Coordinates of C-alpha atoms and ligand atoms in Angstrom, one line a residue:
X978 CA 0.0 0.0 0.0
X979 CA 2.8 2.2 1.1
X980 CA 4.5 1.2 -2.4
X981 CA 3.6 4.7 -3.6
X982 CA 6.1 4.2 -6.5
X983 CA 8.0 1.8 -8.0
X984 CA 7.2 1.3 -11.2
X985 CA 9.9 -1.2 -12.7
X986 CA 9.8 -1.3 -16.8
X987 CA 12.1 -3.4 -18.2
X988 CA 11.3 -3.5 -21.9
X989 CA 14.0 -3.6 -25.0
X990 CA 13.2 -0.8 -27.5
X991 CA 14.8 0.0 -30.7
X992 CA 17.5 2.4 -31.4
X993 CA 15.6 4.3 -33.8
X994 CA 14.0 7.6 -32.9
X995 CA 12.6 10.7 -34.6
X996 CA 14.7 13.6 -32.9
X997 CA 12.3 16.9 -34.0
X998 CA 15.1 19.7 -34.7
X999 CA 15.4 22.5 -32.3
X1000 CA 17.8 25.2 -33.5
X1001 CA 16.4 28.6 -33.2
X1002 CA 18.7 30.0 -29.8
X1003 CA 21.2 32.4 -31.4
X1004 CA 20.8 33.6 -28.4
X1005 CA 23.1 31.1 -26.9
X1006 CA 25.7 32.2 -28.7
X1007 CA 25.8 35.2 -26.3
X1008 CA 26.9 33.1 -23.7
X1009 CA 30.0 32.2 -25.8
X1010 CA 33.5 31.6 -24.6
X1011 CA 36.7 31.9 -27.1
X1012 CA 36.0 30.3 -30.3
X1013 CA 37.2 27.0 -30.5
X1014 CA 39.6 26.7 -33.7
X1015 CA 39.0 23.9 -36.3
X1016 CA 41.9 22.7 -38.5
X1017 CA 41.0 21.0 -41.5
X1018 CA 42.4 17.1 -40.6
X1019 CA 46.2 16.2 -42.7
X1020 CA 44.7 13.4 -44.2
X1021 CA 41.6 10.9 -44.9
X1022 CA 40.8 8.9 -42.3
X1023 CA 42.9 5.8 -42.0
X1024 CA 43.5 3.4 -45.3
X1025 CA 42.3 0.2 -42.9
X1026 CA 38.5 2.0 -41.6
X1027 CA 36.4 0.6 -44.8
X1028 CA 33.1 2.0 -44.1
X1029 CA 32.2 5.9 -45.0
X1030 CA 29.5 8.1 -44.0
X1031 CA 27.4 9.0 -47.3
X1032 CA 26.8 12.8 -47.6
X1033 CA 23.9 13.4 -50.5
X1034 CA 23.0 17.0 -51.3
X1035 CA 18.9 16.1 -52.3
X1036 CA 17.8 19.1 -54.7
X1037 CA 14.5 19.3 -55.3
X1038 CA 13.3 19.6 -58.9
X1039 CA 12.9 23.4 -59.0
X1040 CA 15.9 24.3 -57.5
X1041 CA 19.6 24.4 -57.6
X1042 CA 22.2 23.8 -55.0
X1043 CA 23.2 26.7 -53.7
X1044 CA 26.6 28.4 -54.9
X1045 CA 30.0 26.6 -54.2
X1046 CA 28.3 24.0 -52.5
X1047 CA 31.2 21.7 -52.2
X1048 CA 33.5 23.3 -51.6
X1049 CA 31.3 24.7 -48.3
X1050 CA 29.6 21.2 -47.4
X1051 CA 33.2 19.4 -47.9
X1052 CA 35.1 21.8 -45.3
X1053 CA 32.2 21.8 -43.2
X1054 CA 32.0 17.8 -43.0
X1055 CA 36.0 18.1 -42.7
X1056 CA 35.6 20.4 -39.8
X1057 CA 32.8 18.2 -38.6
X1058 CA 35.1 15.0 -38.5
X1059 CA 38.0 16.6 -37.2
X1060 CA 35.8 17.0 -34.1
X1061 CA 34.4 13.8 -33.7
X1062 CA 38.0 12.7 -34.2
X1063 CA 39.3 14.7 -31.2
X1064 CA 36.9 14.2 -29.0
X1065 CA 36.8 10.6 -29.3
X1066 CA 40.9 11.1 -28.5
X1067 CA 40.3 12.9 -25.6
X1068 CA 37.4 9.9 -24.4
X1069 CA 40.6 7.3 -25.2
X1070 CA 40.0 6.2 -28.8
X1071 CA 42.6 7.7 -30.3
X1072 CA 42.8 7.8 -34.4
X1073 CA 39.2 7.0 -34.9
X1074 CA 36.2 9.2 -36.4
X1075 CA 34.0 8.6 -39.0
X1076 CA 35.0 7.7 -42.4
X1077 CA 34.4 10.4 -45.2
X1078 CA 34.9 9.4 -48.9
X1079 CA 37.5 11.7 -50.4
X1080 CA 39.1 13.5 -52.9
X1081 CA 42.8 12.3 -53.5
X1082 CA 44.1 15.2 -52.1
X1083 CA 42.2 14.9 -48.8
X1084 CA 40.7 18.4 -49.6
X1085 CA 37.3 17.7 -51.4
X1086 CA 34.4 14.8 -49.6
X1087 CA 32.9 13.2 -52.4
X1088 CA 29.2 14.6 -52.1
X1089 CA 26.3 12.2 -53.8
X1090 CA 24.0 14.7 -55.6
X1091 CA 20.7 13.9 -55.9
X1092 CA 17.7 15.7 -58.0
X1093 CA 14.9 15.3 -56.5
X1094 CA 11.3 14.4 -58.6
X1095 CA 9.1 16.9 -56.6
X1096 CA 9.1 20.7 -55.7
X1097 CA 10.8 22.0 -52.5
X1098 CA 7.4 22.8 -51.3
X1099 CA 6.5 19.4 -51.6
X1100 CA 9.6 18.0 -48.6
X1101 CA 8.2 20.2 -45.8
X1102 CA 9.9 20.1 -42.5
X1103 CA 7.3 17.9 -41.2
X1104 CA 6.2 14.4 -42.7
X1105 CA 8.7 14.7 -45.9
X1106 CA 11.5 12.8 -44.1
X1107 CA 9.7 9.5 -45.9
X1108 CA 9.7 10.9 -48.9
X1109 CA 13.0 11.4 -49.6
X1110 CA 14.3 8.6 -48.1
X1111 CA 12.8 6.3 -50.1
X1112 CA 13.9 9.0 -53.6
X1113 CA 17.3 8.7 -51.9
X1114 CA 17.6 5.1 -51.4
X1115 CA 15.8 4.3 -54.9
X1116 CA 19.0 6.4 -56.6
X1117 CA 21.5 3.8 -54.8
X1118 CA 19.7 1.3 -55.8
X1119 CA 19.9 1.9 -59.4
X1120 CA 22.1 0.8 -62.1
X1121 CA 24.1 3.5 -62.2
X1122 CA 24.1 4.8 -59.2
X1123 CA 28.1 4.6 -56.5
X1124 CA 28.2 2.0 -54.0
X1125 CA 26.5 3.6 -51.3
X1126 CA 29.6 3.5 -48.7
X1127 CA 27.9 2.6 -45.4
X1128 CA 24.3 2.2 -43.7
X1129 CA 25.1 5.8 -42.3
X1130 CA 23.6 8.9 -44.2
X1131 CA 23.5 12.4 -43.9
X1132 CA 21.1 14.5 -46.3
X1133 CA 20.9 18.1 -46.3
X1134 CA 19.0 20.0 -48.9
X1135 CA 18.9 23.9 -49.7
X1136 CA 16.6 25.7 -47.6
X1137 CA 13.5 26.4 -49.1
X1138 CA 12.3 29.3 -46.8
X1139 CA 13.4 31.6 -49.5
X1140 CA 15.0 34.1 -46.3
X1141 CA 18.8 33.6 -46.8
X1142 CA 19.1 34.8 -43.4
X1143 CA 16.2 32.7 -41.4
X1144 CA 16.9 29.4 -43.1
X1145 CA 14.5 26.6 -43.1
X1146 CA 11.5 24.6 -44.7
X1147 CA 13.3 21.2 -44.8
X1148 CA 13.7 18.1 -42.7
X1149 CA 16.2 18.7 -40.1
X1150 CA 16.7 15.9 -37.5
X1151 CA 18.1 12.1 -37.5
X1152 CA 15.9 9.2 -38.4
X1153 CA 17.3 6.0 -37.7
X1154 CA 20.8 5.5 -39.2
X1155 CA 19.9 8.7 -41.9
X1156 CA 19.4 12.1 -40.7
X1157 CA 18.6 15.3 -42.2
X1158 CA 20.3 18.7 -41.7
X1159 CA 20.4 21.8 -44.4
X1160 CA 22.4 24.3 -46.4
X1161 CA 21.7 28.2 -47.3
X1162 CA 24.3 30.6 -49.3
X1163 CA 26.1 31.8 -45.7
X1164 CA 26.9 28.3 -45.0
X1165 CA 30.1 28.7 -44.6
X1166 CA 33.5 27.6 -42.3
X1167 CA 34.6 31.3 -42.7
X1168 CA 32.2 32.7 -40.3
X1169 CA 32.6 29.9 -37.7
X1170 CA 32.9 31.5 -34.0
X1171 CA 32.2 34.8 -35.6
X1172 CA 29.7 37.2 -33.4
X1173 CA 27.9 39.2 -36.0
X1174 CA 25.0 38.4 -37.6
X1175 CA 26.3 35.5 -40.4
X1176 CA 28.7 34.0 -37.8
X1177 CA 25.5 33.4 -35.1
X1178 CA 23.1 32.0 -38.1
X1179 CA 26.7 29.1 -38.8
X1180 CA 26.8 28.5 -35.2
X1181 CA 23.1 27.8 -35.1
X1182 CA 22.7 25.1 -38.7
X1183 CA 26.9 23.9 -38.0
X1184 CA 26.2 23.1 -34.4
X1185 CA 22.3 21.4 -35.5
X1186 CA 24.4 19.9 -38.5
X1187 CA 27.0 18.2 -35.7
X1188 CA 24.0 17.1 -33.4
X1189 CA 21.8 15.3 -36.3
X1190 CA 24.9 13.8 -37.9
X1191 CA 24.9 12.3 -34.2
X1192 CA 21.6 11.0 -34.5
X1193 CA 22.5 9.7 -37.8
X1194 CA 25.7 7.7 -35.6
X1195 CA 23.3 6.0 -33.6
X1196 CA 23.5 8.8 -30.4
X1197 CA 20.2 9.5 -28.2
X1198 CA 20.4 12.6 -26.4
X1199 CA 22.2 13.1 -23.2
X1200 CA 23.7 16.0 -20.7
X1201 CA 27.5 16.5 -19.1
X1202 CA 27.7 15.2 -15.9
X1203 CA 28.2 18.2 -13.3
X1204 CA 32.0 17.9 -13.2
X1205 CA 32.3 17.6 -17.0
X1206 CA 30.0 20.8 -17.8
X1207 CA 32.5 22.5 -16.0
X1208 CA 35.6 21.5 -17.5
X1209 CA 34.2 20.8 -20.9
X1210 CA 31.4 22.9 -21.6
X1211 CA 28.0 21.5 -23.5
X1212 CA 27.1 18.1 -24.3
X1213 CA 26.7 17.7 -28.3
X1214 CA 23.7 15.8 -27.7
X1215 CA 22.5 17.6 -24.9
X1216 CA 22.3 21.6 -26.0
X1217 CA 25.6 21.5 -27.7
X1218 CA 24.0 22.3 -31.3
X1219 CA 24.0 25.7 -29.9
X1220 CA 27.1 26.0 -29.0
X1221 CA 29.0 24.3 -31.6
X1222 CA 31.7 26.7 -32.9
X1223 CA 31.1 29.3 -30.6
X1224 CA 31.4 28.0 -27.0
X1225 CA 33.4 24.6 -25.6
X1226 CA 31.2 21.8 -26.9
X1227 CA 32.3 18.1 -26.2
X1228 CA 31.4 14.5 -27.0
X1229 CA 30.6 12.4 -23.8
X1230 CA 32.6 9.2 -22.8
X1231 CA 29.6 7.4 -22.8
X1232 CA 28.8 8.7 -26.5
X1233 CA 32.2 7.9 -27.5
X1234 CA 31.6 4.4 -26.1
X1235 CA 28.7 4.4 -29.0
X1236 CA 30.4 5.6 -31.9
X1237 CA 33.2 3.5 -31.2
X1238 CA 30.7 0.2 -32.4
X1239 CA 29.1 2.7 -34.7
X1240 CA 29.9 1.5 -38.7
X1241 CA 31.6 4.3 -39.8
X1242 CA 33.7 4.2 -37.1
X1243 CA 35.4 0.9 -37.5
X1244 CA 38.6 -0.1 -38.8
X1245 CA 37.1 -3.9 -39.5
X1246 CA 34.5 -5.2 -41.6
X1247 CA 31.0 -5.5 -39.9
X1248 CA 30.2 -8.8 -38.3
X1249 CA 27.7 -10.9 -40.8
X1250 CA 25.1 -11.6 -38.4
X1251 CA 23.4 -9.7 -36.3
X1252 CA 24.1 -9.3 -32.4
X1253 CA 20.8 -10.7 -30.3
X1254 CA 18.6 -8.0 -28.3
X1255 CA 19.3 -8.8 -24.4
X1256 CA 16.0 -8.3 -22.5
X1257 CA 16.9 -7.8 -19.1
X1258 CA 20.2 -8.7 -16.9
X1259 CA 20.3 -11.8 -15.6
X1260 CA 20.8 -10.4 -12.2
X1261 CA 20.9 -6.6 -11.2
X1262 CA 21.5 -4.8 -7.8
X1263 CA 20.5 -1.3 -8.3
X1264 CA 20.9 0.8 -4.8
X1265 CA 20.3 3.9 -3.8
X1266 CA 23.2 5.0 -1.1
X1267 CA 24.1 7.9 0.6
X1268 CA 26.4 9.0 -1.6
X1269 CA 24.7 7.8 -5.4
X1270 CA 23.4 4.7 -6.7
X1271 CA 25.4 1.8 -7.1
X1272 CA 24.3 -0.6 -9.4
X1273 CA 26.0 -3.8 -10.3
X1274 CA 24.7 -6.8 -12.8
X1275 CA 25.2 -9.6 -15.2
X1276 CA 24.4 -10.0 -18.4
X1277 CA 23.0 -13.2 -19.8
X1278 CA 25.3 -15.5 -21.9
X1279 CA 25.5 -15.4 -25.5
X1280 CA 25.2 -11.6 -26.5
X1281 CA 27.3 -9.5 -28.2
X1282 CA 28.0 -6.3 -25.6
X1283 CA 31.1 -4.5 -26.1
X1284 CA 30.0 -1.4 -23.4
X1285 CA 27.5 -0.9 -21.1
X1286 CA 26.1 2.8 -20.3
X1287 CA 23.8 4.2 -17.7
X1288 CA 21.6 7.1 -18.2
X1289 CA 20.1 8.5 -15.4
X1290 CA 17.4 10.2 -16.9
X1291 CA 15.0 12.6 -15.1
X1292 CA 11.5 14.2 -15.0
X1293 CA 10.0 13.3 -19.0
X1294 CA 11.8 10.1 -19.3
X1295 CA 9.5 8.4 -21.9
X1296 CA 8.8 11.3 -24.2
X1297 CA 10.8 11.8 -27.4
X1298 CA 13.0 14.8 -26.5
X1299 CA 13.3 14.3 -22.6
X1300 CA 16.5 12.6 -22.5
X1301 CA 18.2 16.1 -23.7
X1302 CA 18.9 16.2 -19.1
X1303 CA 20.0 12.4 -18.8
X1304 CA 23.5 12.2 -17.6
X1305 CA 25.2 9.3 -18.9
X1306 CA 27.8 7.1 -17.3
X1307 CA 29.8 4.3 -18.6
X1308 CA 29.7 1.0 -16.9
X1309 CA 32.8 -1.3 -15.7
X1310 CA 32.1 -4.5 -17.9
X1311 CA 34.0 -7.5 -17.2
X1312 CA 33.3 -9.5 -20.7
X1313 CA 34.9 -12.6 -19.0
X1314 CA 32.4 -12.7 -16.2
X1315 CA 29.7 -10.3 -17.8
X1316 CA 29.7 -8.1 -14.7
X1317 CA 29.5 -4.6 -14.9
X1318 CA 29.0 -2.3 -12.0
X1319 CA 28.4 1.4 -12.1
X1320 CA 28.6 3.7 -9.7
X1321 CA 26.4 7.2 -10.4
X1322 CA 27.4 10.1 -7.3
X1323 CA 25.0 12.5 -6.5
X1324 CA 26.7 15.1 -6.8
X1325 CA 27.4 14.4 -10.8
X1326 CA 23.4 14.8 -11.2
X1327 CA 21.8 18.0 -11.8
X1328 CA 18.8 18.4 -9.9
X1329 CA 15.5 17.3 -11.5
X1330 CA 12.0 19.2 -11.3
X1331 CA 9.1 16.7 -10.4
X1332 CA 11.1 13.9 -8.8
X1333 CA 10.4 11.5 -11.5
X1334 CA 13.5 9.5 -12.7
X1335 CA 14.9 6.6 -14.7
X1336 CA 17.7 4.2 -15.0
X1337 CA 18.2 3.3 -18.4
X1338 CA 20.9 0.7 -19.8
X1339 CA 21.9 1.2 -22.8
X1340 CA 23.9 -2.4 -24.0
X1341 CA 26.0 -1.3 -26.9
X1342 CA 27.3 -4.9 -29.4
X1343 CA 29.2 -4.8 -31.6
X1344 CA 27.3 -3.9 -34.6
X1345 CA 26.8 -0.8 -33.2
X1346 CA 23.0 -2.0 -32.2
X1347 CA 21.9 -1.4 -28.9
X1348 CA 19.2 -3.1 -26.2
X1349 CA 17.8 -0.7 -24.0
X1350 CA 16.5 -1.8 -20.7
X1351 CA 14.3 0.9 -18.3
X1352 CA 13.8 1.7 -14.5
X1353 CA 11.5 3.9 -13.7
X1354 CA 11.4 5.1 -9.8
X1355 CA 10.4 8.7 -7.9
X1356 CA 12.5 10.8 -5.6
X1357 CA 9.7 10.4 -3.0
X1358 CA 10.0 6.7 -2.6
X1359 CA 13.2 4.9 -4.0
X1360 CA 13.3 1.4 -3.6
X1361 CA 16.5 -1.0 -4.6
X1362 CA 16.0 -2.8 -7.3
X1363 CA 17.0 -6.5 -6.5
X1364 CA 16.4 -9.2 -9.1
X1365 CA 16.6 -12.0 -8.4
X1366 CA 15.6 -11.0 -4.6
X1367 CA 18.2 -13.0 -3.5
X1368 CA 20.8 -11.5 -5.7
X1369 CA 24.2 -12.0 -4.3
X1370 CA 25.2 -8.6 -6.1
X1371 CA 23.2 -7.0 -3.0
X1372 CA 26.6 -7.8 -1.5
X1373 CA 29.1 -6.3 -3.4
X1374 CA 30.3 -2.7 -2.1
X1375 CA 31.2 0.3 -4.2
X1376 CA 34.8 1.0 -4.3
X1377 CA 35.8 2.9 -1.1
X1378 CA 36.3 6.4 -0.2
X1379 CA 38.9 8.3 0.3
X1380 CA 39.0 6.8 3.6
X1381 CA 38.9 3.8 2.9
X1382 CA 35.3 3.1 4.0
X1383 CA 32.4 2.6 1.7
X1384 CA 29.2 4.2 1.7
X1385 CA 27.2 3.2 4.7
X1386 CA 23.7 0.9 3.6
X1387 CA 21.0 2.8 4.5
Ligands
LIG2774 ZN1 18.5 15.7 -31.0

């Protein structure tokens, strides 16, 4: 009776989501730091990573691309790699971001143009995405058509708002493994970090560009910890398409984790069959201590997990763009034993508003697939989670304190 609240899901959902765009805060510019300075990357991405993101510039039939479109698109996607390269570096994967099909000198991505059989009026923002997916992925399909280079696309089309300076009218968010972003005249690396007017609309479509493309590289959304948006600035998938190019903006470890099974990403041919969905742990011990909640568990045998992340995830948990606030947290995952144990401190978790929260696993294989397994609970009653009830996991401590003395049970 007293169980007010504890409302345990544990369900397995797909990766794919529909990520609705959300890029009209110049105003967050304003709050910029020094402008972070991109360097176009020495060279293509290594000779041994045989997968490529495929970058298609979709023009409908009464239009044209606009101006010097590759050269703008090509440094942009340059710039755009370059940062996921880094910041997987500073996560601890060095030399690894995703693959861009090149010219021979490095300089120039190879860009898949596409005319398009209806009208830019006819691919509105809203309910088009379908539309020119299926025009996109009839063009690989036929005779003709290049090898398409990966199962990862990115497809921007001019903006059909016909306002050079409030661009717009076009599908703009990730979809699955494609995702949508756009181009206008002004597109351009020149005015990267710059504060007038031109250099606030880059930040605003670069910084959406980079946070779609993630989408499109199988990232949900997800926030810094407290300690990292201090030392690093924005999460990319958090609010970072804002701050992009203007303001610190960083990839989290737990993202990293993902894009380091992502396609694109590897340096070895994709596995031939498909890695099983894991339903649930076989055992979990999720406990709310003094200090955070400790959660330790094993995975059932025969799956193909390569990382295990925790989201703590508060107030909208289950709505499409709540998960923008969900810190995320990479689990210690013994493959031998299939134990991983995470421990989540309070104070790395900004404070919710209604006292709703969720636990979410997020079981990465290596086909860059992922199971996702949910528990749901509320700040005014928090339970452990014990399963089996018996669980001898129940027993196992966090790593001490400073001390030398871990947290005290409750
Ligand atoms: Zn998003």
């Amino acid at each position: 009776m007293l169980r007010k609240f504890l409302f345990l899901a544990a369900g397995l959902l797909g990766c794919a989501f529909v990520a609705p765009a959300s890029v009209n805060a110049a105003d967050a510019a304003k709050l910029a730091a020094p402008a972070k300075k991109f360097t176009l990357p020495p060279s293509a991405p290594s000779k041994n990573q045989p997968y490529a993101l495929n970058v298609v510039y979709f023009v409908p039939a009464d239009m044209e691309p606009f101006p010097d479109y590759e050269r703008r698109i090509s440094e942009i996607m340059l710039s755009l790699q370059e940062f996921y390269g880094s910041e997987m570096e500073r996560n601890g994967f060095p030399n690894r971001t995703f693959g861009l099909s090149k010219s021979k000198d490095g300089k120039r991505v190879n860009i898949i143009t596409i005319k398009a059989k209806l009208s830019g009026a006819e691919y509105p923002y809203s309910g088009s995405a379908g539309k020119v997916l299926s025009e996109v992925n009839e063009f690989f399909s036929g005779k003709k058509a290049p090898k398409k280079l990966s199962d990862h696309t990115l497809i921007i089309m001019p903006s059909t708002s016909g306002n050079d300076l409030d661009p717009g009218g076009v599908p703009f968010y990730g979809l699955g493994r494609n995702c949508f972003a756009l181009d206008y005249p002004e597109f351009d690396l020149k005015h990267i970090g710059k504060k007038d007017q031109l250099g606030r609309l880059f930040t605003k479509w670069y910084g959406g560009m980079g946070h779609e493309l993630g989408h499109g590289l199988n990232l949900p959304h997800n926030s810094g910890k407290v300690s990292d948006d201090k030392k690093l600035g924005t999460a990319l998938m958090g609010w970072g398409n804002y701050t992009l190019g203007t303001s610190p903006t960083f990839i989290t470890r737990a993202h990293a984790s993902i894009l380091d099974q992502c396609q694109v990403f590897r340096t070895t041919e994709m596995p031939k069959t498909p890695a099983p969905n894991v339903d649930k742990p076989k055992e979990i011990a999720i406990r709310f201590l003094p200090e955070g909640v400790w959660i330790c568990g094993i995975l059932p045998e025969k799956n193909r997990v390569e990382h295990v992340l925790v989201y703590y995830d508060k107030d909208e948990c289950n709505s499409v763009n709540g998960d923008y606030d969900a810190e995320s947290f990479v689990a210690k995952f013994d493959k031998r034993t299939q134990m991983f144990k995470a421990a989540i401190p309070t104070n790395e978790i900004h404070r919710g508003k209604t006292g709703v929260f969720q636990i979410r696993l997020r079981l990465i294989n290596d086909d860059g697939t992922c199971s996702i397994i949910r528990y749901n609970f509320d700040e005014s009653y928090k339970q452990d989670v014990l399963e089996p009830a018996d669980t001898k996991l129940a027993d196992i401590e966090p790593p001490s304190s400073k001390k030398g003395k871990g947290p005290a049970k409750k």
